Short mmCIF file of C-alpha atoms in Angstrom, two decimals:
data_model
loop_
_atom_site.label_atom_id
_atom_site.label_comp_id
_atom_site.label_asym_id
_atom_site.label_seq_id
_atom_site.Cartn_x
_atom_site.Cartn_y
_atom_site.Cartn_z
CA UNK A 24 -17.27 -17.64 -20.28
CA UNK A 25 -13.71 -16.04 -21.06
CA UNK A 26 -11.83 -13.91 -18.78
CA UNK A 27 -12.36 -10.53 -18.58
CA UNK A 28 -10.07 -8.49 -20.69
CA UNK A 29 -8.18 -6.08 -18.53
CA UNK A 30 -9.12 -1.99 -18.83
CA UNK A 31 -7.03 0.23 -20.55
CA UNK A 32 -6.95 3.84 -20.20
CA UNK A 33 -6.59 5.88 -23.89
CA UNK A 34 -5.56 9.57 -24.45
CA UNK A 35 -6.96 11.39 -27.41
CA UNK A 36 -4.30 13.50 -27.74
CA UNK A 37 -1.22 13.62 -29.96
CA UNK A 38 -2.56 11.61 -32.65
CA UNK A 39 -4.79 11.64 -35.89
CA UNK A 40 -8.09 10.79 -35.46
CA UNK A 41 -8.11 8.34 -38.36
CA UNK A 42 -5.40 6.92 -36.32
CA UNK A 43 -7.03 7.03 -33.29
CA UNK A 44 -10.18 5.33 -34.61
CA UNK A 45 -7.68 2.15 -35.82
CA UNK A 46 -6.00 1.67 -32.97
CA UNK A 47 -9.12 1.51 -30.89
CA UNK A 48 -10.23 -1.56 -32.93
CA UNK A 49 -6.82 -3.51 -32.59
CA UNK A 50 -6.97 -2.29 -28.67
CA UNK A 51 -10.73 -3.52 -28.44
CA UNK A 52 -9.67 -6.75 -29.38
CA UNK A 53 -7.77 -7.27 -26.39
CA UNK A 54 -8.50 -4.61 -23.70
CA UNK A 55 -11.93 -2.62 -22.75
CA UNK A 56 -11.00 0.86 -23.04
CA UNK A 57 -12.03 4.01 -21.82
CA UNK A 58 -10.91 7.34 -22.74
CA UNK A 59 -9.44 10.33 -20.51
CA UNK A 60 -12.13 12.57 -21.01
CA UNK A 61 -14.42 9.38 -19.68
CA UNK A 62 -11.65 8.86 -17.34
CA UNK A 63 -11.58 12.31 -15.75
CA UNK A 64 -15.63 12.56 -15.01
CA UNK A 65 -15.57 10.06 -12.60
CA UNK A 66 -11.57 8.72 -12.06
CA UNK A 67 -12.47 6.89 -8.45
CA UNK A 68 -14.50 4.51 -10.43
CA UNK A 69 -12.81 4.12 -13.17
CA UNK A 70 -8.57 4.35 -11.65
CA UNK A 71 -8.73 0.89 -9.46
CA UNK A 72 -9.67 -0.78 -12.63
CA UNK A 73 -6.99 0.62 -14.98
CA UNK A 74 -4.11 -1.36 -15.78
CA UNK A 75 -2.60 -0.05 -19.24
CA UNK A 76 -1.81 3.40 -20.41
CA UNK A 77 -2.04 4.29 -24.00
CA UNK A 78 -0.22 7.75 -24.94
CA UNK A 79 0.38 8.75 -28.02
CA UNK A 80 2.93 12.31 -27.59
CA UNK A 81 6.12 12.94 -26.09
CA UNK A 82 6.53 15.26 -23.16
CA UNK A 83 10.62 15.71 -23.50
CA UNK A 84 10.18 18.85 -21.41
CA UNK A 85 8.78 16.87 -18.40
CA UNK A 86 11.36 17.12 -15.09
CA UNK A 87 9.34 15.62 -12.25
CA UNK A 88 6.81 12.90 -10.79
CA UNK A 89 5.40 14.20 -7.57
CA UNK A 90 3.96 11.18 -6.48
CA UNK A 91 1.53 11.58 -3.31
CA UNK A 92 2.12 9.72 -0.90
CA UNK A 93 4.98 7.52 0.59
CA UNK A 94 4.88 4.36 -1.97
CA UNK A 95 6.39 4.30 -5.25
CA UNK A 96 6.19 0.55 -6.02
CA UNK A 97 3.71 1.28 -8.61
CA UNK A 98 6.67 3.09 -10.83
CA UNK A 99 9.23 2.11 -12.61
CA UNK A 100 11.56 4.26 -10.81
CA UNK A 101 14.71 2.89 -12.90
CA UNK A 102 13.10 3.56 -16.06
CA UNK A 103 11.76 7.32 -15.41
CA UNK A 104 14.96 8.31 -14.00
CA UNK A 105 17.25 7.04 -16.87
CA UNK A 106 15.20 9.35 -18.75
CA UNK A 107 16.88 12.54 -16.69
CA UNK A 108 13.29 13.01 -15.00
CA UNK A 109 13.30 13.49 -11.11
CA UNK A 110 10.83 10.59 -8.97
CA UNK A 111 9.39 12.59 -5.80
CA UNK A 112 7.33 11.45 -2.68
CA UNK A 113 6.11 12.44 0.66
CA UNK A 114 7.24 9.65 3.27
CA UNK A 115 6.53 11.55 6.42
CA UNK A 116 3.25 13.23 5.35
CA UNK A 117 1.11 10.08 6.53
CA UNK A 118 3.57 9.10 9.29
CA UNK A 119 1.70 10.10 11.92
CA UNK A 120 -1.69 8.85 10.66
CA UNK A 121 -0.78 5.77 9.72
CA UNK A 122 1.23 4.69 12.79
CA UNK A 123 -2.07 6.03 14.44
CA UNK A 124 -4.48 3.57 12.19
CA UNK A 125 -1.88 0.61 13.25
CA UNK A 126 -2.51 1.06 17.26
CA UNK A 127 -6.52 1.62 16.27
CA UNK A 128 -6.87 -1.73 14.32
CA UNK A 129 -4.69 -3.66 17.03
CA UNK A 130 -6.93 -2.22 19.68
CA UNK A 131 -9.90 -2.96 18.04
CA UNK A 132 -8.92 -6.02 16.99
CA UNK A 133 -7.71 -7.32 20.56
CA UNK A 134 -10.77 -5.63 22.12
CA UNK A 135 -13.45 -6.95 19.54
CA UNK A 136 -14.66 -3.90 19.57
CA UNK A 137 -16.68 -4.15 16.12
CA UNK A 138 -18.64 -7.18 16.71
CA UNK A 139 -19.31 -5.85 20.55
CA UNK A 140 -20.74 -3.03 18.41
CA UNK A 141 -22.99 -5.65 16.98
CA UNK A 142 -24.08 -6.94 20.28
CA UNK A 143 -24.70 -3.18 22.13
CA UNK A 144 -28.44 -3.11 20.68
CA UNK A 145 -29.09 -6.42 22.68
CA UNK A 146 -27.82 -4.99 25.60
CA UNK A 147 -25.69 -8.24 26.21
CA UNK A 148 -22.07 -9.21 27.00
CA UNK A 149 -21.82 -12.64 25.78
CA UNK A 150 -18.41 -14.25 27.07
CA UNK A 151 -17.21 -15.01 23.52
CA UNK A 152 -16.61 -11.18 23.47
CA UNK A 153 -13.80 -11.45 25.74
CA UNK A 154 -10.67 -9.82 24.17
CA UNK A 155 -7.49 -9.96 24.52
CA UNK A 156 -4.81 -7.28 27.42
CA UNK A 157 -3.14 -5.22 25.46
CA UNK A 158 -1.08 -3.75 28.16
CA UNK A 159 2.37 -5.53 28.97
CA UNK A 160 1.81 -7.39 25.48
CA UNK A 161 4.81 -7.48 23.45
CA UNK A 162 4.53 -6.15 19.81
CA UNK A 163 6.75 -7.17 17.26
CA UNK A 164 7.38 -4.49 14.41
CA UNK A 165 8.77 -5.80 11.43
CA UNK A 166 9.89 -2.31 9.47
CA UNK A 167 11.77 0.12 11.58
CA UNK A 168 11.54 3.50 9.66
CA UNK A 169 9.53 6.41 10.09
CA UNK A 170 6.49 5.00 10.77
CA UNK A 171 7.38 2.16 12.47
CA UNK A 172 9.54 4.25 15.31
CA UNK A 173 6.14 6.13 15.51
CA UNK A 174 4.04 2.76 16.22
CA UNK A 175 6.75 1.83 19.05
CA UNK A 176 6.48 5.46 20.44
CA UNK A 177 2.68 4.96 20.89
CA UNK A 178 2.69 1.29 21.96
CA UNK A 179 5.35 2.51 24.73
CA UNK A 180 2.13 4.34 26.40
CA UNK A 181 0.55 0.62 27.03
CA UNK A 182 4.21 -0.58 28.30
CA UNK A 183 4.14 -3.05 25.87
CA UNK A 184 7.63 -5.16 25.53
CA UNK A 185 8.70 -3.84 22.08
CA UNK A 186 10.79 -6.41 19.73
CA UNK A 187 11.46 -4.69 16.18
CA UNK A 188 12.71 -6.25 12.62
CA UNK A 189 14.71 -3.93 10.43
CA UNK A 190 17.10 -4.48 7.32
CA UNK A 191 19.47 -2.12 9.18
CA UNK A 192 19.30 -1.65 13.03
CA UNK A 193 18.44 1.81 15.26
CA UNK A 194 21.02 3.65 16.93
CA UNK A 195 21.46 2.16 20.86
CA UNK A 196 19.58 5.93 21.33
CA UNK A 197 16.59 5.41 18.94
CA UNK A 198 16.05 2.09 20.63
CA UNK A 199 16.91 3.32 24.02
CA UNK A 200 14.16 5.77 23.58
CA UNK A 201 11.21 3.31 22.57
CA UNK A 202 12.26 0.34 24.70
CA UNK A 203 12.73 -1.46 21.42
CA UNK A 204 14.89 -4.55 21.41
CA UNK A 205 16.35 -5.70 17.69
CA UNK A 206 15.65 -9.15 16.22
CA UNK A 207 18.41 -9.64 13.13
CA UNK A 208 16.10 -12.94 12.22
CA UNK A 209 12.12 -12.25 11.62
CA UNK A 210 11.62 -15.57 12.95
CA UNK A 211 12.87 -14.80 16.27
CA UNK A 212 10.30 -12.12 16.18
CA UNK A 213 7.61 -13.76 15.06
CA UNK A 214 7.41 -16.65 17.42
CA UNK A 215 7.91 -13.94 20.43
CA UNK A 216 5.34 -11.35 19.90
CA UNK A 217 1.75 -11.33 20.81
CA UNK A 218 1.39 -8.77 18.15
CA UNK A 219 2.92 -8.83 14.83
CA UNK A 220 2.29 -5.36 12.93
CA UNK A 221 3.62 -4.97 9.02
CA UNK A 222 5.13 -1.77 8.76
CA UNK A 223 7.45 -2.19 5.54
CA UNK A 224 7.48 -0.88 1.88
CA UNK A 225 6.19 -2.86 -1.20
CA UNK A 226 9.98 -4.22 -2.92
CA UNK A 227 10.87 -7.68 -4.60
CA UNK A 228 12.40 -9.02 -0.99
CA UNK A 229 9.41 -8.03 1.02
CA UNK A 230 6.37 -9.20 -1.74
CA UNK A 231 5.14 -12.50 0.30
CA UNK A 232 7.16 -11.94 3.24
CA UNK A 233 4.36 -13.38 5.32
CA UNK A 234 3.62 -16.36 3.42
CA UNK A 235 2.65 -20.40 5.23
CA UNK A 236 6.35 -20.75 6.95
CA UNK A 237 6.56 -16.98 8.47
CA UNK A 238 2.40 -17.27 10.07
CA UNK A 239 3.10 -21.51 11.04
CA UNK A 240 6.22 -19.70 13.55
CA UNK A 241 3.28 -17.11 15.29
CA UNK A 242 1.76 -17.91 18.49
CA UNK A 243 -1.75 -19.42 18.40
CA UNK A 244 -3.08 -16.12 20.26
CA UNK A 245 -1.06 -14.06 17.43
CA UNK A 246 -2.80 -10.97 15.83
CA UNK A 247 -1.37 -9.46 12.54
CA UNK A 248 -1.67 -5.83 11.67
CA UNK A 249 -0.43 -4.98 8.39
CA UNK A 250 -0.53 -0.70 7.55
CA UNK A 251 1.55 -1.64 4.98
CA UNK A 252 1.11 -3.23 1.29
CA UNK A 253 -1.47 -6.20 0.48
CA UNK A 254 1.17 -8.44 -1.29
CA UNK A 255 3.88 -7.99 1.30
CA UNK A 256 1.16 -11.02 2.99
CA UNK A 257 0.30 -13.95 0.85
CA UNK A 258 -3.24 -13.67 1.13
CA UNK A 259 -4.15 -17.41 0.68
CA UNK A 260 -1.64 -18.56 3.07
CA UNK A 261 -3.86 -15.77 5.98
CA UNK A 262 -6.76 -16.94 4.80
CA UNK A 263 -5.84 -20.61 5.88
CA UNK A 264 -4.05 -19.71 8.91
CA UNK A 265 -7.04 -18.02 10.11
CA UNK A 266 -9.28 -20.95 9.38
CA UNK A 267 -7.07 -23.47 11.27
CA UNK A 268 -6.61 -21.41 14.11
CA UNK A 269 -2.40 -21.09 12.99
CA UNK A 270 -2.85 -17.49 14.58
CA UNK A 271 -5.81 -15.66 16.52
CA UNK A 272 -6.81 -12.98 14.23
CA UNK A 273 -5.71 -10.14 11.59
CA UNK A 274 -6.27 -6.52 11.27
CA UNK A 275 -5.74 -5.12 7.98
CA UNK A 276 -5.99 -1.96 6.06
CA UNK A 277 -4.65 -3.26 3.22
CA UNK A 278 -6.05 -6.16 0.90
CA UNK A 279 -5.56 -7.58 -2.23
CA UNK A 280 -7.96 -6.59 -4.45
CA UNK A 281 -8.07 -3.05 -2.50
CA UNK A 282 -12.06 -4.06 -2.68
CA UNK A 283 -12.11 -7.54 -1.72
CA UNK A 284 -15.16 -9.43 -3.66
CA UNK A 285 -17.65 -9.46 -1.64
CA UNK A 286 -17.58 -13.71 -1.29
CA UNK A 287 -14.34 -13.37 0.11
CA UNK A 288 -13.66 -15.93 2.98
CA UNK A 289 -11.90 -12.56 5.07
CA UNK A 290 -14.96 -10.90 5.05
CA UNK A 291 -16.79 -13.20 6.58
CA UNK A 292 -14.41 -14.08 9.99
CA UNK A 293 -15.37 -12.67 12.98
CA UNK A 294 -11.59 -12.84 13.84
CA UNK A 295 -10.48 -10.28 11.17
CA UNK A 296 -10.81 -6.88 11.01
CA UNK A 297 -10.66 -4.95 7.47
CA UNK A 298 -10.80 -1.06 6.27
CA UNK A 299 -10.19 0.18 3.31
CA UNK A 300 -6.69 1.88 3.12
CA UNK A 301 -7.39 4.66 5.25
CA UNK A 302 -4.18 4.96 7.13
CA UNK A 303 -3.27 8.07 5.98
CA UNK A 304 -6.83 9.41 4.95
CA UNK A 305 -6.92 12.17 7.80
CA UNK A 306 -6.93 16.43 7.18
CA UNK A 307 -3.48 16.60 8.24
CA UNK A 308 -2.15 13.76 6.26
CA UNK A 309 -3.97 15.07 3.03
CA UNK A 310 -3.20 18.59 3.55
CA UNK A 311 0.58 17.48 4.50
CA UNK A 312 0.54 15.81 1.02
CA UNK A 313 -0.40 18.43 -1.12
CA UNK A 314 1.81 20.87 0.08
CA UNK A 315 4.46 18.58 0.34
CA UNK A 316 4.21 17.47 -3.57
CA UNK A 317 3.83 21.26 -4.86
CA UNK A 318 6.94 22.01 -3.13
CA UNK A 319 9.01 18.95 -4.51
CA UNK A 320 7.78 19.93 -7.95
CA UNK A 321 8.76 23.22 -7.41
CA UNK A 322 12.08 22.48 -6.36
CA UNK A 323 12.62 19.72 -9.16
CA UNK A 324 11.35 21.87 -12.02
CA UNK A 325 11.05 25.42 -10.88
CA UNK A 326 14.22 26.22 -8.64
CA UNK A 327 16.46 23.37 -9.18
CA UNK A 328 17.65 23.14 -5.18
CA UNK A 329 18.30 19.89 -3.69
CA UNK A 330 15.02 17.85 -2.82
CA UNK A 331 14.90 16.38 0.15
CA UNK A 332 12.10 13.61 -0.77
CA UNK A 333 13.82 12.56 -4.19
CA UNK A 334 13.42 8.94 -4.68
CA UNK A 335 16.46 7.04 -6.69
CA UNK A 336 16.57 3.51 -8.03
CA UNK A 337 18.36 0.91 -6.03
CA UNK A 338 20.90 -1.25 -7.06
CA UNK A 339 19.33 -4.21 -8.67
CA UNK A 340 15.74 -2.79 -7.57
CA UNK A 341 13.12 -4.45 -10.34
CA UNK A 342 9.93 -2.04 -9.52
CA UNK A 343 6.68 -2.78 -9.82
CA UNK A 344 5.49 -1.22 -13.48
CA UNK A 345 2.04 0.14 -14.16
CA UNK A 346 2.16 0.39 -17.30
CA UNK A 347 2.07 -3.52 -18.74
CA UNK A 348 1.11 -1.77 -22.23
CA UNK A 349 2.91 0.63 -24.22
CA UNK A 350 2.41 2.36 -27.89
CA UNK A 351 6.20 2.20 -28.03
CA UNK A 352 9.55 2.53 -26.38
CA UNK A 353 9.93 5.97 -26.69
CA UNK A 354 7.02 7.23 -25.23
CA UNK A 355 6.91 4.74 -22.31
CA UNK A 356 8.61 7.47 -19.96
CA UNK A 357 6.15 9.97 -20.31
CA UNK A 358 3.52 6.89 -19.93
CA UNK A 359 5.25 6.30 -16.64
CA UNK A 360 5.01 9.57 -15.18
CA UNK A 361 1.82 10.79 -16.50
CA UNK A 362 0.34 7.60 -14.34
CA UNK A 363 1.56 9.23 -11.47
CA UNK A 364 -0.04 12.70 -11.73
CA UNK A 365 -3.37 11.26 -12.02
CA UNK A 366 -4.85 9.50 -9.21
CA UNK A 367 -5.71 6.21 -10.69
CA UNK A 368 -6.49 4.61 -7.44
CA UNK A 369 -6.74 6.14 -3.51
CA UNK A 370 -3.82 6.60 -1.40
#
């Protein structure tokens, strides 16, 4: 049997029907397609799958992406703004929920509290349920930002010893405030902490940061918590460690696939712990989100002020690109950007 050809998601729009009818048999020779209208009925079945964009018209009057939420690695930020169009996001809409979700999984995971669930109906304690003190622990937190100050601010409440990764370091204040003490090498971090939570953004240096090398360096009683992206682990190398007992256990909201198949050695440890990228799926995060992406349109197309969450390309930065299929080079922009305004897969 041959692999599956990858979906592709067609718009109707911009182009003669004749056309249209062609290019649909060239396109079913090497993608299964599905059109917007099909698209739009039901778009959390159909976005996870998509992984080309077909468009057929220009949008030269387009002066914003207002992407929702705090990643961007699935744009080409370097290509959308060398086409004078304004990249947008909301990095401190989910803060607080997703620094939240890290301390739930790590408690949960150190407490075993899902597979005591499993026991409660028997009415029985068995001593393989023991879990782990999280109280005087240390945590190592490799991503300083926003959300990562926010994870040390909580774990201060279980006076946990708190050892922190960064590309740049915290102010003596910031780290002052949090107890936080700064490793300049990850490795120093990760053969200290009892915890190691993943608290970074999706880039080039930080896809398969935690690979065989980085998990051989944690302690045997290790737990890792990644609230983060799926690839910044390698998957394979967890999956092993895990299995020989490298480290303890893993708590993860993130996976790769998002919806692990369902013969998937993670699913069936007892040591890890999975959900399903809900970090920032809370009222206040959501509600935080919407408002906060009308208003950076608003200010990028409607009232041209400065906008605080504007999101510029980095020196040498080589994005992740949605798109992997384009109609042609001119109307890859618009491709781009229209990507972003519909949600092809959940936050």
């Amino acid at each position: 049997m041959g692999k599956e050809k990858p979906w592709a998601l067609v718009s109707e729009e911009g182009v003669d029907q004749s056309l249209l009818d062609k290019l649909r048999d060239v396109l079913k020779q090497h993608f299964q397609i599905i059109s917007r209208r099909e698209f739009l009925q039901n778009p959390q079945l159909h976005g996870p799958k998509i992984q080309a964009l077909f468009v057929w018209s220009l949008r030269p009057a387009a002066e914003v992406v207002s992407n929702g939420g705090a990643g961007t690695d699935h744009l080409d930020v370097p290509l959308i703004t060398s086409r004078g169009v304004k990249v947008t996001n909301t990095p401190g809409a989910v803060s607080n929920s997703t620094a939240d979700m890290a301390m739930a999984l790590l408690l949960a995971s150190a407490r075993r509290i899902v597979e005591s669930l499993k026991t409660a109906e028997d009415n029985i304690l068995p001593r393989s349920l023991r879990g782990v003190e999280v109280t005087g622990s240390t945590l190592g937190i490799v991503g300083m930002g926003e959300i990562g100050y926010k994870i040390a601010q909580r774990s201060k409440g279980f006076d946990m010893k708190i050892l922190y990764h960064n590309r740049t370091r915290r102010s003596a204040e910031a780290e002052r405030a949090v107890g936080a003490t700064y490793c300049r090498r990850l490795d120093d971090l990760l053969t200290r902490a009892d915890f190691v939570v993943l608290a970074i953004s999706l880039t080039p240096d930080t896809t398969g940061l935690i690979s065989h090398r980085e998990l051989s360096l944690m302690k045997p009683e290790a737990t890792l918590v990644n609230i983060s992206r799926d690839l910044v682990v390698d998957q394979d190398a967890l999956v092993e460690a895990l299995q020989s007992g490298t480290i303890c256990a893993a708590a993860l909201d993130v996976t790769h696939p998002e919806r692990l198949p369902r013969d998937h050695p993670l699913l069936a440890m007892p040591n890890v712990l999975i959900t399903p990228h809900i970090g920032g799926n809370t009222w206040a995060a959501v509600d935080s989100i919407a408002q906060t992406t009308v208003e950076n349109a608003l200010q990028a197309a409607v009232t041209g002020s400065p906008i605080p969450n504007e999101v510029k390309p980095k020196g040498g930065d080589d994005n992740f690109v949605l798109t992997r299929a384009v109609a042609n080079q001119e109307c890859a922009w618009w491709l781009v950007a229209w990507s972003a305004l519909i949600p092809l897969a959940p936050f």
